[in-house]
CSV table of C-alpha atoms in Angstrom, one decimal:
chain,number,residue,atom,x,y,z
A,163,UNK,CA,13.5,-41.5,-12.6
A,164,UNK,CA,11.2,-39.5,-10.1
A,165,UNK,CA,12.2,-36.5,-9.1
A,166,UNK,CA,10.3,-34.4,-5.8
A,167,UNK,CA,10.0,-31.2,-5.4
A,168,UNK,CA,8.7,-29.7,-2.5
A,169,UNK,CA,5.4,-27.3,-2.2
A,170,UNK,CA,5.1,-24.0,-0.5
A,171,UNK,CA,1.2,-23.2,0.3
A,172,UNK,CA,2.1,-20.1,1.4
A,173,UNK,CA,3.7,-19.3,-2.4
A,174,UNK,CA,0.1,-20.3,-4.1
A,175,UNK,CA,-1.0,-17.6,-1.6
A,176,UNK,CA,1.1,-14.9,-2.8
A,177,UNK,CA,1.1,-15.7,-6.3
A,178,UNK,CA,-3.0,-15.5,-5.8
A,179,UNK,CA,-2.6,-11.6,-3.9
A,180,UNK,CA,-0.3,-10.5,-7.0
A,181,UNK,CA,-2.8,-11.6,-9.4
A,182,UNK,CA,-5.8,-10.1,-7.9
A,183,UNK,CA,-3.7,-6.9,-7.0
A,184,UNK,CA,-4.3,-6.8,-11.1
A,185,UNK,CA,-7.5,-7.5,-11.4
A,186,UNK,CA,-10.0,-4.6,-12.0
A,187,UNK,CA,-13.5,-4.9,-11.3
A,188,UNK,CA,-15.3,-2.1,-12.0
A,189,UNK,CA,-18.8,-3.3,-10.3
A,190,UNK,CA,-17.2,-4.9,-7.4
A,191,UNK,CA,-18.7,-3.2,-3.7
A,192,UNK,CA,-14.9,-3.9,-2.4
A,193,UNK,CA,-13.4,-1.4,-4.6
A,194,UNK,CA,-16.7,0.9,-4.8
A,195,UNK,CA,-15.9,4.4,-6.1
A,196,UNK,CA,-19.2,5.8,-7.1
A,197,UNK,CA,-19.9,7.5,-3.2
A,198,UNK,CA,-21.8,4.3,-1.9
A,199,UNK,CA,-20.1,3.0,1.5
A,200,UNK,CA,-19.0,-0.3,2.4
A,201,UNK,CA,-21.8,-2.5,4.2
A,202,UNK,CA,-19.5,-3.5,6.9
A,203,UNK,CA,-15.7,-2.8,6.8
A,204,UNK,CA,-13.4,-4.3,9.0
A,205,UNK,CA,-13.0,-3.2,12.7
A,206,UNK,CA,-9.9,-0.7,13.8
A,207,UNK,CA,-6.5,-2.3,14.7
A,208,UNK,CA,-6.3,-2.4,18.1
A,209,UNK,CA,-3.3,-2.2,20.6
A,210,UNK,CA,-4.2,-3.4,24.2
A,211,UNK,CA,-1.3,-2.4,27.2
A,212,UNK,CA,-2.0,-3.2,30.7
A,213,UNK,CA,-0.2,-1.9,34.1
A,214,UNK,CA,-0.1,-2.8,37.4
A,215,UNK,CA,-3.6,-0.5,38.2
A,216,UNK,CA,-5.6,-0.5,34.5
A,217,UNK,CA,-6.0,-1.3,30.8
A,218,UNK,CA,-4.8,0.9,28.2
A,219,UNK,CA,-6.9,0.4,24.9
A,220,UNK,CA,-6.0,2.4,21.6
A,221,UNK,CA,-7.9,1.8,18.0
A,222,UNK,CA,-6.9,3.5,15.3
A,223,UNK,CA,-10.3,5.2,13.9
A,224,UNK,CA,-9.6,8.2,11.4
A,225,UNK,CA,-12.2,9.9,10.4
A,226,UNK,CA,-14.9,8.8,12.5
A,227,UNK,CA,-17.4,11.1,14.3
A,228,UNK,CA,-16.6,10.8,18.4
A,229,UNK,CA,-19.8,11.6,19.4
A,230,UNK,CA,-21.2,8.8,17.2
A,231,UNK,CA,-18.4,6.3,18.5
A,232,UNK,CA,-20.5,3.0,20.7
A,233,UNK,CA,-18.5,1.8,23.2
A,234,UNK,CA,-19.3,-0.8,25.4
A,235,UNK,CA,-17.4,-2.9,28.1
A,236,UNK,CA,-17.4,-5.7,30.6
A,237,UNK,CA,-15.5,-7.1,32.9
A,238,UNK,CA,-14.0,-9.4,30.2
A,239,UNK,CA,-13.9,-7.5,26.5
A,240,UNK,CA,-14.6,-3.9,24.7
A,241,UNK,CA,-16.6,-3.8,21.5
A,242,UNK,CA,-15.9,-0.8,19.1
A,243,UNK,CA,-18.7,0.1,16.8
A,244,UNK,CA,-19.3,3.2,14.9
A,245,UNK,CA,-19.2,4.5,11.3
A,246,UNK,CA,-16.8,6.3,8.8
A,247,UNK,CA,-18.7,8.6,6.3
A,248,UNK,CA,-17.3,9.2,2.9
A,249,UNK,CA,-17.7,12.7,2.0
A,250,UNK,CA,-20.7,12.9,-0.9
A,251,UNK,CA,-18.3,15.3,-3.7
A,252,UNK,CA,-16.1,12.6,-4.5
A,253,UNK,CA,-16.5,12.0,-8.3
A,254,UNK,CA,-15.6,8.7,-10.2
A,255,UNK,CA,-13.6,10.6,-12.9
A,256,UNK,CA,-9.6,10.9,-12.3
A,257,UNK,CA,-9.6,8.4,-9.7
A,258,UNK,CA,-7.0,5.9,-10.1
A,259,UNK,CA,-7.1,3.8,-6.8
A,260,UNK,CA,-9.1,4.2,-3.4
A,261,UNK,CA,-7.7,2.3,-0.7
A,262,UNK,CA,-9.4,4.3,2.4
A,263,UNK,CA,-12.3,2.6,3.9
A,264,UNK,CA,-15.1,4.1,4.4
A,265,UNK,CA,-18.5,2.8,5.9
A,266,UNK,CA,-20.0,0.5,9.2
A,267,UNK,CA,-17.3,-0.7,11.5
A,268,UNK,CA,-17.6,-3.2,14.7
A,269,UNK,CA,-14.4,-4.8,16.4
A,270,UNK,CA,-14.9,-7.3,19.9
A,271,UNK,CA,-11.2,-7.5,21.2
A,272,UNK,CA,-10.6,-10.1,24.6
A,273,UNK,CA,-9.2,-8.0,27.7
A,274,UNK,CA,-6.6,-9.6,29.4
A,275,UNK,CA,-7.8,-9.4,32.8
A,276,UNK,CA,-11.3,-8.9,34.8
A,277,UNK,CA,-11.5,-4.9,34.7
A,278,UNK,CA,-14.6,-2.7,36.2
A,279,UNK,CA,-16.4,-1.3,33.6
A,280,UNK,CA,-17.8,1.3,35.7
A,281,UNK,CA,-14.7,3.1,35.9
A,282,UNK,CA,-13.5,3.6,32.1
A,283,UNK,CA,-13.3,6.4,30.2
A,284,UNK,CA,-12.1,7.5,26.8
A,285,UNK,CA,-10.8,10.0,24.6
A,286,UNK,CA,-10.2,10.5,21.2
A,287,UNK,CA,-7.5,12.7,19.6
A,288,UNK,CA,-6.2,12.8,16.1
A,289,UNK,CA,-7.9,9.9,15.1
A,290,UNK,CA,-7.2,8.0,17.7
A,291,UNK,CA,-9.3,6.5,20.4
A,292,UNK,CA,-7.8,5.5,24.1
A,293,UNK,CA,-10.1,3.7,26.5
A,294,UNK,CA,-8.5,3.6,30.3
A,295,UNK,CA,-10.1,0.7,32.6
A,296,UNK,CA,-9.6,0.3,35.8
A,297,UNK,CA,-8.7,-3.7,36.7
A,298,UNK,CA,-10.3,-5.4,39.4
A,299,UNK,CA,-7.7,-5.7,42.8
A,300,UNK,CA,-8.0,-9.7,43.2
A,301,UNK,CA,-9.4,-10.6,39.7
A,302,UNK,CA,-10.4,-13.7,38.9
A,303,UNK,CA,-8.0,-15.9,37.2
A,304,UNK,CA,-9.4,-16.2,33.8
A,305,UNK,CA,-7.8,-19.0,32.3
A,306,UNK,CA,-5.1,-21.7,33.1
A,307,UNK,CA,-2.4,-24.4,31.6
A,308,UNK,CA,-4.1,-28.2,32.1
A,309,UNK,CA,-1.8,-30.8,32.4
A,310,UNK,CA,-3.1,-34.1,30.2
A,311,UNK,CA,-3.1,-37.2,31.9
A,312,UNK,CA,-2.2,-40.2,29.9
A,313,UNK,CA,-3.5,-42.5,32.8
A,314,UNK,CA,-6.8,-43.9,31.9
A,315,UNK,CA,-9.5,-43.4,35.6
């Protein structure tokens, strides 16, 4: 008699993060704990709120240097680049896990409508950065719905 059973991808996926959650590699650059930074670590997480007159970007950046923060905008996404330095007196010795990230960072996030990047501005406090953008009056409408025709022309 056959019997089924169904499959779960997702399980394989889990049961593949516990196991490497136990892994140790002590050479690996992801888990590097002898002072070296990261050669590119992922960008900040990003929360994007818009109103009726702008665009309200925050990214989560702790530790970064504001000064040495690169922003750039147009009238249709922001970019985020800068760099988070590890401080140099960090020894191996006692450490047990590391999970702050330390090293290059870039993030391109999509606005959700035409903005004018002539008239944004940002601050950062407590490790936090918030970019305001004005939106343009009449913007363009960036995207639409099609409907597909199953008529052949």
């Amino acid at each position: 008699m056959l019997s089924l059973t169904s499959w779960n991808p997702y399980g394989e996926f889990a049961r593949m993060a516990e196991e490497q959650r136990h892994m140790r590699f002590p050479d690996s650059p992801f888990l590097d704990m002898k002072g070296q930074p990261y050669d590119r670590m992922p960008g900040p997480t990003v929360d994007i709120h818009e109103t009726d007159k702008e665009v309200l970007v925050s990214a989560e950046i702790p530790g970064a240097n504001p000064d040495e923060l690169d922003i750039t905008v147009d009238d249709m996404q922001i970019t985020i680049s800068g760099e988070i330095k590890r401080r140099a007196d960090r020894e191996r010795d006692g450490y047990r896990m590391v999970e702050r990230r330390y090293g290059r960072f870039s993030r391109t996030v999509p606005l959700p409508v035409e903005v004018k990047p002539d008239e944004a501005w940002a601050d950062y406090h407590h490790g936090v950065l918030e970019v305001r953008i004005n939106k343009v009056e009449n913007g363009r409408i960036r995207s639409r719905k099609l409907k597909v025709n199953t008529q052949q022309h």
